[in-house]
Structure formats: structure tokens, C-alpha cells
PDB file of C-alpha atoms in Angstrom:
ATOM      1  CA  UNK A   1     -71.021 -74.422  52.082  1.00  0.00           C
ATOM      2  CA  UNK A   2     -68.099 -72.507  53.817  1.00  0.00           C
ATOM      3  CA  UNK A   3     -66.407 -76.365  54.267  1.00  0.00           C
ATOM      4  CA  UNK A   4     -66.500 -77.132  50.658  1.00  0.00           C
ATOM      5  CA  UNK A   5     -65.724 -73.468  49.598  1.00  0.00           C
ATOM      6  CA  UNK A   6     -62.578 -73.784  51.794  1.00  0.00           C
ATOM      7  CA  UNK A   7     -61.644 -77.228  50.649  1.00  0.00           C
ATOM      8  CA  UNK A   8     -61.982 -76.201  46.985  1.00  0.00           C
ATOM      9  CA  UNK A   9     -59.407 -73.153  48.061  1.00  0.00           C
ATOM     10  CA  UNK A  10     -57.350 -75.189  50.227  1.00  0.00           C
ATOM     11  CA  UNK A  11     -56.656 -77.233  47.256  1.00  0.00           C
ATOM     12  CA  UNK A  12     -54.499 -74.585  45.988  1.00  0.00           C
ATOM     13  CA  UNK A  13     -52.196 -75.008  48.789  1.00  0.00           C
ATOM     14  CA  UNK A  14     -51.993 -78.365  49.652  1.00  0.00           C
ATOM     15  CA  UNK A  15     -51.602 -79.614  46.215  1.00  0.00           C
ATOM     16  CA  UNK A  16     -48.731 -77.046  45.462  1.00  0.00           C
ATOM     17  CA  UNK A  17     -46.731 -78.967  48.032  1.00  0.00           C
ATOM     18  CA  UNK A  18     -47.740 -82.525  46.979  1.00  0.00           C
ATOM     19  CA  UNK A  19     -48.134 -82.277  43.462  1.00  0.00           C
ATOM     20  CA  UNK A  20     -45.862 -79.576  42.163  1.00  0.00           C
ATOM     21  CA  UNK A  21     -42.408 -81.350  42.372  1.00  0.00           C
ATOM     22  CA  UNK A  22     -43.799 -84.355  40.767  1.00  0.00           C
ATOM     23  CA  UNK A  23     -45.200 -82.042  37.586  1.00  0.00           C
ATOM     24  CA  UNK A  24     -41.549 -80.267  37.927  1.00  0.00           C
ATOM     25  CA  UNK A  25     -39.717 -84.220  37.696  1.00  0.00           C
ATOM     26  CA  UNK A  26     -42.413 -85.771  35.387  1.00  0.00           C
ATOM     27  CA  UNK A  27     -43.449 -83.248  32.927  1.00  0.00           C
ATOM     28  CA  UNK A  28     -40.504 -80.576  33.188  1.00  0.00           C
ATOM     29  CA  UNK A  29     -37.646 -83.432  33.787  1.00  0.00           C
ATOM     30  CA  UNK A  30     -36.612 -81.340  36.780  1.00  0.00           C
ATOM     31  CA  UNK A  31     -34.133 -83.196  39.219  1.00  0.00           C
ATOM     32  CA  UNK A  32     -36.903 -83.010  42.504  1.00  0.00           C
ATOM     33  CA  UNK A  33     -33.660 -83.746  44.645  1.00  0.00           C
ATOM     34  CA  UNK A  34     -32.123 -79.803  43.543  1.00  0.00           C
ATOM     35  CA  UNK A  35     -34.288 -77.375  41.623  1.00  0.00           C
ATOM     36  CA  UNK A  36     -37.585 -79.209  42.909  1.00  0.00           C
ATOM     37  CA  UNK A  37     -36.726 -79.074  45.912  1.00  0.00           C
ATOM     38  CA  UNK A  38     -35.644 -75.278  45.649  1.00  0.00           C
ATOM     39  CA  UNK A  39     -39.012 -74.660  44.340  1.00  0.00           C
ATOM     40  CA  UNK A  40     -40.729 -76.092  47.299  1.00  0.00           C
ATOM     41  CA  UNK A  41     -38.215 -73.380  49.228  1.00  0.00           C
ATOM     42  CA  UNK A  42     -39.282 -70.406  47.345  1.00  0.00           C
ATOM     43  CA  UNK A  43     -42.615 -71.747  47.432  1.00  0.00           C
ATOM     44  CA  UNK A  44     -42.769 -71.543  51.000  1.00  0.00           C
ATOM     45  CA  UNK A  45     -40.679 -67.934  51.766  1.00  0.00           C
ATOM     46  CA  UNK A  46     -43.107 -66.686  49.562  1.00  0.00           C
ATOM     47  CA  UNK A  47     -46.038 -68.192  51.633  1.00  0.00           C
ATOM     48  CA  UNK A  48     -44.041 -67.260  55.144  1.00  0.00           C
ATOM     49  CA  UNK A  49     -43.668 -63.548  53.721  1.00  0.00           C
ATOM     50  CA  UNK A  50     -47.118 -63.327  52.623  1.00  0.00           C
ATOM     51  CA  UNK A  51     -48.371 -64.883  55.871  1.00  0.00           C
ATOM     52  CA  UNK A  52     -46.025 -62.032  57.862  1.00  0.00           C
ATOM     53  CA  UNK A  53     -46.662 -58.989  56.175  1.00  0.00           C
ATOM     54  CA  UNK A  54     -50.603 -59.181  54.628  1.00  0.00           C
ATOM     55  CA  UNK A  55     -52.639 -58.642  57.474  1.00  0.00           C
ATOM     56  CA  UNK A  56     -52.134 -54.520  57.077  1.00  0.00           C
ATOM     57  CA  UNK A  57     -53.464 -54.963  53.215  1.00  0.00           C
ATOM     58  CA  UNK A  58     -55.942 -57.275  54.241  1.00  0.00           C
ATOM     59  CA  UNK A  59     -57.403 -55.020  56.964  1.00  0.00           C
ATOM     60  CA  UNK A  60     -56.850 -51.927  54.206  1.00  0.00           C
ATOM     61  CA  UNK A  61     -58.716 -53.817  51.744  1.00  0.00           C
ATOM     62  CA  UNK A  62     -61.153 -56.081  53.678  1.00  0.00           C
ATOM     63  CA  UNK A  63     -61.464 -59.688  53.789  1.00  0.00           C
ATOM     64  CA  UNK A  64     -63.842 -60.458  51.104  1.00  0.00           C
ATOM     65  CA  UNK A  65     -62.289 -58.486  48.622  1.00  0.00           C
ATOM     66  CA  UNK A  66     -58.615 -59.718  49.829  1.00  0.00           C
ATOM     67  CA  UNK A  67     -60.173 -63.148  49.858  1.00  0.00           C
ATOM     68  CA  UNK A  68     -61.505 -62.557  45.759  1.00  0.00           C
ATOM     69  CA  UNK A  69     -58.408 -60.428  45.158  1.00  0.00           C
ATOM     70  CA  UNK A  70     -56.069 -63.544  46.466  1.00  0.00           C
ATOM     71  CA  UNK A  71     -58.044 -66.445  44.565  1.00  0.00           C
ATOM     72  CA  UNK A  72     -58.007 -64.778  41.561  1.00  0.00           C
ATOM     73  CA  UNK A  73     -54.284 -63.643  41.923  1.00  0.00           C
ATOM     74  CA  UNK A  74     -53.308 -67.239  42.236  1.00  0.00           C
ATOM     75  CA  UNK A  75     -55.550 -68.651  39.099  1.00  0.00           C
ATOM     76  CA  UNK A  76     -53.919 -66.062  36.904  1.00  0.00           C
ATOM     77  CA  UNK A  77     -50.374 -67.034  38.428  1.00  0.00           C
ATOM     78  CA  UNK A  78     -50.579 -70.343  38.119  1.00  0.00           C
ATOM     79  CA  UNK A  79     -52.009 -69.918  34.795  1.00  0.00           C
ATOM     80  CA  UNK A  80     -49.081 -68.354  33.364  1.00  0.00           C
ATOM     81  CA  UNK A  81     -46.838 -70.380  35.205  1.00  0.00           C
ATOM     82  CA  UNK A  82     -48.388 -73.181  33.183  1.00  0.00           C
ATOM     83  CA  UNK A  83     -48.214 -71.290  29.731  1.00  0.00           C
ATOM     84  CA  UNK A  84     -44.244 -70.419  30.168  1.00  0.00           C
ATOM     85  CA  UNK A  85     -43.481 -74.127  30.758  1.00  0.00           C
ATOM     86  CA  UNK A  86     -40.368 -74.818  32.124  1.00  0.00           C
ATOM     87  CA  UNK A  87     -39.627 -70.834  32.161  1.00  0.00           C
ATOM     88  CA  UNK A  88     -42.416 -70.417  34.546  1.00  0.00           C
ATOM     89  CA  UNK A  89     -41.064 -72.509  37.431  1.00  0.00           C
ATOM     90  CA  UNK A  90     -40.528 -68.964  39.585  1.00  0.00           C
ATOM     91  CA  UNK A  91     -43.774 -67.480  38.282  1.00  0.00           C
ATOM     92  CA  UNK A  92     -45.263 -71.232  40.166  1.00  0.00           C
ATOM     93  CA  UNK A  93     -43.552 -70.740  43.109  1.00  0.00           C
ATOM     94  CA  UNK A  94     -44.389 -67.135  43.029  1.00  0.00           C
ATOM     95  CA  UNK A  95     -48.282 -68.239  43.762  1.00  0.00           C
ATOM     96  CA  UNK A  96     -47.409 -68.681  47.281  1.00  0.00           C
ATOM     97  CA  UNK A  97     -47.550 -65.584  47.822  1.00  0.00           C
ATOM     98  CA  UNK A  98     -50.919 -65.239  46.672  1.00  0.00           C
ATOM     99  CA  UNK A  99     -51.984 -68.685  48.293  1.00  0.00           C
ATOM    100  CA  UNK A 100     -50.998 -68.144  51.919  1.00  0.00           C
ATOM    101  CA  UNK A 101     -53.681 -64.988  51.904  1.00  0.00           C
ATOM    102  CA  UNK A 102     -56.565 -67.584  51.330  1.00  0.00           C
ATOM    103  CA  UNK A 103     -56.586 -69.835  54.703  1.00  0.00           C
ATOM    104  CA  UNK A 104     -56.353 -66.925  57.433  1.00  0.00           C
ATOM    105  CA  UNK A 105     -58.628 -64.917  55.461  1.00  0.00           C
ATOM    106  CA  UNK A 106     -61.250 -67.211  55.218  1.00  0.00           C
ATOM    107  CA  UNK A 107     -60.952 -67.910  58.752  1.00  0.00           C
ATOM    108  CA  UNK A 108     -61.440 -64.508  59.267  1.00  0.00           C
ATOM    109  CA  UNK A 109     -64.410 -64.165  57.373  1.00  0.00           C
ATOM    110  CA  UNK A 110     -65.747 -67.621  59.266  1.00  0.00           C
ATOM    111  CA  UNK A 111     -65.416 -66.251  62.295  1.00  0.00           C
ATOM    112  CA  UNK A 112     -66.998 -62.924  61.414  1.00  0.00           C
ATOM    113  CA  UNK A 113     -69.985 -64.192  60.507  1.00  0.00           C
ATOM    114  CA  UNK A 114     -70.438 -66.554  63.259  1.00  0.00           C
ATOM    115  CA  UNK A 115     -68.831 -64.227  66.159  1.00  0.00           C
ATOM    116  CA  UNK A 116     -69.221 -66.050  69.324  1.00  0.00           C
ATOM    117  CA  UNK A 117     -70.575 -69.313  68.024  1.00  0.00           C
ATOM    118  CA  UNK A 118     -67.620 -69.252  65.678  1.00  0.00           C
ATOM    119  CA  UNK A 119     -65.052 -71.884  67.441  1.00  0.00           C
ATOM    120  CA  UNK A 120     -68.070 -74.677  67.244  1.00  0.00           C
ATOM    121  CA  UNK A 121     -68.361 -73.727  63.878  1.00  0.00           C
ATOM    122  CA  UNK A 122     -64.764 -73.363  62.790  1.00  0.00           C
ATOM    123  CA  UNK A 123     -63.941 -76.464  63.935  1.00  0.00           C
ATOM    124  CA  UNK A 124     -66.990 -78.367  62.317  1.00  0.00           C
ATOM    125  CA  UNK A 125     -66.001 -76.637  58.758  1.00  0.00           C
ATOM    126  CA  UNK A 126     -62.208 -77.561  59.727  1.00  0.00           C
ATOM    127  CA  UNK A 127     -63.098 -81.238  60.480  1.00  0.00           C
ATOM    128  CA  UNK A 128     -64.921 -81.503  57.224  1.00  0.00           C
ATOM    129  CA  UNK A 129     -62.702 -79.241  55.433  1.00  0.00           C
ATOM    130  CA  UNK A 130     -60.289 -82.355  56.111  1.00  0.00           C
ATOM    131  CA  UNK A 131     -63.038 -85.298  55.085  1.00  0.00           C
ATOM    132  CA  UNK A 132     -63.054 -83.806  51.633  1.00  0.00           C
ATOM    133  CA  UNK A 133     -59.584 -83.210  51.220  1.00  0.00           C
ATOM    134  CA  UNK A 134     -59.144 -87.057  51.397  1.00  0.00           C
ATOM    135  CA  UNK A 135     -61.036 -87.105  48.145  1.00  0.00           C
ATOM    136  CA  UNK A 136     -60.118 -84.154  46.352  1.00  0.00           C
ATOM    137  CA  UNK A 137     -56.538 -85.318  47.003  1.00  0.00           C
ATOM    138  CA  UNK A 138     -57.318 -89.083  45.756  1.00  0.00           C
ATOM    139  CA  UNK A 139     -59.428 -87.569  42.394  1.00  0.00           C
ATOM    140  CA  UNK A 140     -56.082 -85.239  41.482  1.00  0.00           C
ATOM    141  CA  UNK A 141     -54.011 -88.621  42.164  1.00  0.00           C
ATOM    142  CA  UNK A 142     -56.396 -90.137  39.590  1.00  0.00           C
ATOM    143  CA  UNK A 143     -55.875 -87.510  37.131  1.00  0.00           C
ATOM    144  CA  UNK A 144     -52.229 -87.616  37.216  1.00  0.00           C
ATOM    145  CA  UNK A 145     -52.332 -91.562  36.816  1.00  0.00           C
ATOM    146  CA  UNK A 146     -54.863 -91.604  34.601  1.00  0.00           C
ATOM    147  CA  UNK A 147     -55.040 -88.226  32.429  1.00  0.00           C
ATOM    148  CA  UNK A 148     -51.108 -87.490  32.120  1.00  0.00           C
ATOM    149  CA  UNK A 149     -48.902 -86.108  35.071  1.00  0.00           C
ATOM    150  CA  UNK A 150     -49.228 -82.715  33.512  1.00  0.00           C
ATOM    151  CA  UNK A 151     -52.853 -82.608  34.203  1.00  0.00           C
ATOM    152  CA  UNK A 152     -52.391 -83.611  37.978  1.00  0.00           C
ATOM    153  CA  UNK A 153     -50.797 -80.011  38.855  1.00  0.00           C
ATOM    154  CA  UNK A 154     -52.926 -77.902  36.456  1.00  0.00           C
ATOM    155  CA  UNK A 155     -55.733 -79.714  37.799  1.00  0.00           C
ATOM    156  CA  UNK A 156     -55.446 -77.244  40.475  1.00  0.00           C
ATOM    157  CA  UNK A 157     -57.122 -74.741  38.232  1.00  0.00           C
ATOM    158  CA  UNK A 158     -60.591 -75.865  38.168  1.00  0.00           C
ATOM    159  CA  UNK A 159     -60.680 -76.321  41.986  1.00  0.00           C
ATOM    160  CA  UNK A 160     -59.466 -72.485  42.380  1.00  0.00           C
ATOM    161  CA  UNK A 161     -62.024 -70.760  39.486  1.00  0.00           C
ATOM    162  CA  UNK A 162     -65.058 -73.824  41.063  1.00  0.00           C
ATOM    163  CA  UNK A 163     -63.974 -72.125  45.075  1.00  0.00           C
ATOM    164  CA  UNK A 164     -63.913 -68.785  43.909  1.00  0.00           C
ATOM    165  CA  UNK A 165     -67.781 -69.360  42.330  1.00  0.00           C
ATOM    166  CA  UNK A 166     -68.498 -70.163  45.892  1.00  0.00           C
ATOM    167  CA  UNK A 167     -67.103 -68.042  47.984  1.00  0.00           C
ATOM    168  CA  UNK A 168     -68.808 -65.569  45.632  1.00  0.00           C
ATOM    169  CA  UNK A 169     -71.893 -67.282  46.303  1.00  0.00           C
ATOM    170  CA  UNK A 170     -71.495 -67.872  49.709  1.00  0.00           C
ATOM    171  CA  UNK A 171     -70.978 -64.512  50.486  1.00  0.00           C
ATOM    172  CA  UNK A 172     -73.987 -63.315  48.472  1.00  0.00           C
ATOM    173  CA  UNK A 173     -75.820 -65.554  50.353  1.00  0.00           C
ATOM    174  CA  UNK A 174     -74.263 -64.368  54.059  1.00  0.00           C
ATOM    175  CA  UNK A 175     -75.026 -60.682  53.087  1.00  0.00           C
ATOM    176  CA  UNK A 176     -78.745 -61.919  52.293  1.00  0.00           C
ATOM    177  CA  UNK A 177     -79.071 -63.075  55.558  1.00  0.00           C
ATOM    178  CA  UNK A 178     -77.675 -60.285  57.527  1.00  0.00           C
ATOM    179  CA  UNK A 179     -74.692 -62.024  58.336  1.00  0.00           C
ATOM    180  CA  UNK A 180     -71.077 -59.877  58.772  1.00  0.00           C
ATOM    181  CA  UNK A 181     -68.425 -60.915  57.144  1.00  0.00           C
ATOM    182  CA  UNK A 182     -65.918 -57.709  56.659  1.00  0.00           C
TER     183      UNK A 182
END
């Protein structure tokens, strides 16, 4: 459960970086050569700056709720991002702020609940975390080929609102079984 939680929510990241130039160059007619390519760059400083400075709130706050708080945060970003069009270009590249919270925090939370046992299982949920990537990546390829280019990025959506279900479930069912995870 904690592999497909975290491949659902890795989504969000991965796809960003693969898929959001070609929605800025097929449905936006954005050059991906200048102002996709400076998307990917504020993209990413907002991911490195979220990655440097979070682990203060995310300590103040906890990891579960951070973890809910970040999820969310990105569905509603990337949601208006969607709705403004081509004006929401900064408001997309503003998720990565939100986005770079998910991964260490669900780490976190992975190795909380497993404490010492947690490397074996890290790297079994990592490993598999990458099997199902493979897929999820070639079923948003299919969507953009198949359904429209503009569904291939906003297709990111339903994997963000589907992993933050589960993590809601998963850590409903950790708490049930005495498990720590904040």
C-alpha cells in the first residue's frame, strides 16, 4: 500500500518534468526551447527552496498533516493553473513548491512506522515505487496520444486526489495497528 500510495504521489513530480513542457508547446503553443524551458527553471527553484527550507514547518506541523497539507496544496495549484490557461503558467510552476514536500515526507513517515526494519522496507517500496512508475508513465503517454495533449498534463489530477485517498487510508490503517507515523 505505501508503494502504490507513493507512486500515485510521485506522479505529481515526475510528470511535471516530463509532461509539462509538452502541454506548455502543444496545448499553450509555448516555444519549449525559451519560456518552457524557463518553466522547468522555476519549477525546480521552487522545488530546491521547498526542499531547503520545509523541514522546520514540517517538524512544526507533523508529517501526516504536512504530507495531507502538501497533496492537497498541489491539487488545488495545479487546478487553477489549469483554469487560468496560458495565464497560469507561474501558478504551474508554482506547484513545486508544494510537490517537493511529498517525497521526503513520505519517507519520513515510512521510516517511522517501520523504525529499524525501515531500510529493508524503504527500499522494497522504492523498488516497486519504480515498477509502477513504468506504467503510470506509459498510461499518461496514452492519454496524451490518445485523449488530446491537454489531458496528458491534467491527467496528473486524478493520480494526486486517487494518492491522497490512500495515504488517508493508509494511515488510518497504520494508526489501527499501533504503528507510529508522526
Amino acid at each position: 500500500l505505501f508503494a502504490v500510495t507513493a507512486s500515485f504521489l510521485g506522479q505529481l513530480e515526475i510528470s511535471t518534468s516530463l509532461w509539462g513542457t509538452l502541454y506548455l508547446k502543444d496545448v499553450l503553443n509555448v516555444d519549449p526551447k525559451t519560456l518552457g524551458a524557463t518553466f522547468l527553471s522555476v519549477f525546480f527553484l521552487f522545488f530546491a527552496v521547498a526542499r531547503l527550507l520545509s523541514g522546520f514547518f514540517i517538524e512544526k506541523v507533523g508529517y501526516v498533516r504536512t504530507e495531507k497539507l502538501a497533496v492537497a496544496g498541489s491539487i488545488l495549484i495545479m487546478l487553477l493553473g489549469f483554469f487560468l490557461g496560458e495565464h497560469g503558467i507561474w501558478v504551474l510552476a508554482a506547484s513545486g513548491f508544494t510537490i517537493a514536500i511529498m517525497w521526503p515526507t513520505l519517507l519520513s513517515i515510512i521510516s517511522r512506522a517501520f523504525s529499524q526494519n525501515a531500510p529493508v522496507f524503504m527500499s522494497m517500496i522504492l523498488s516497486m515505487c519504480g515498477v509502477i512508475s513504468i506504467f503510470m508513465q506509459f498510461f499518461t503517454g496514452w492519454i496524451n496520444q490518445n485523449i488530446g495533449p491537454q489531458w496528458g498534463y491534467r491527467y496528473l489530477l486524478i493520480p494526486g486526489t486517487i494518492g491522497l485517498i490512500l495515504f488517508t487510508y493508509l494511515i488510518r490503517y497504520l494508526k489501527k495497528k499501533n504503528y507510529s507515523v508522526d
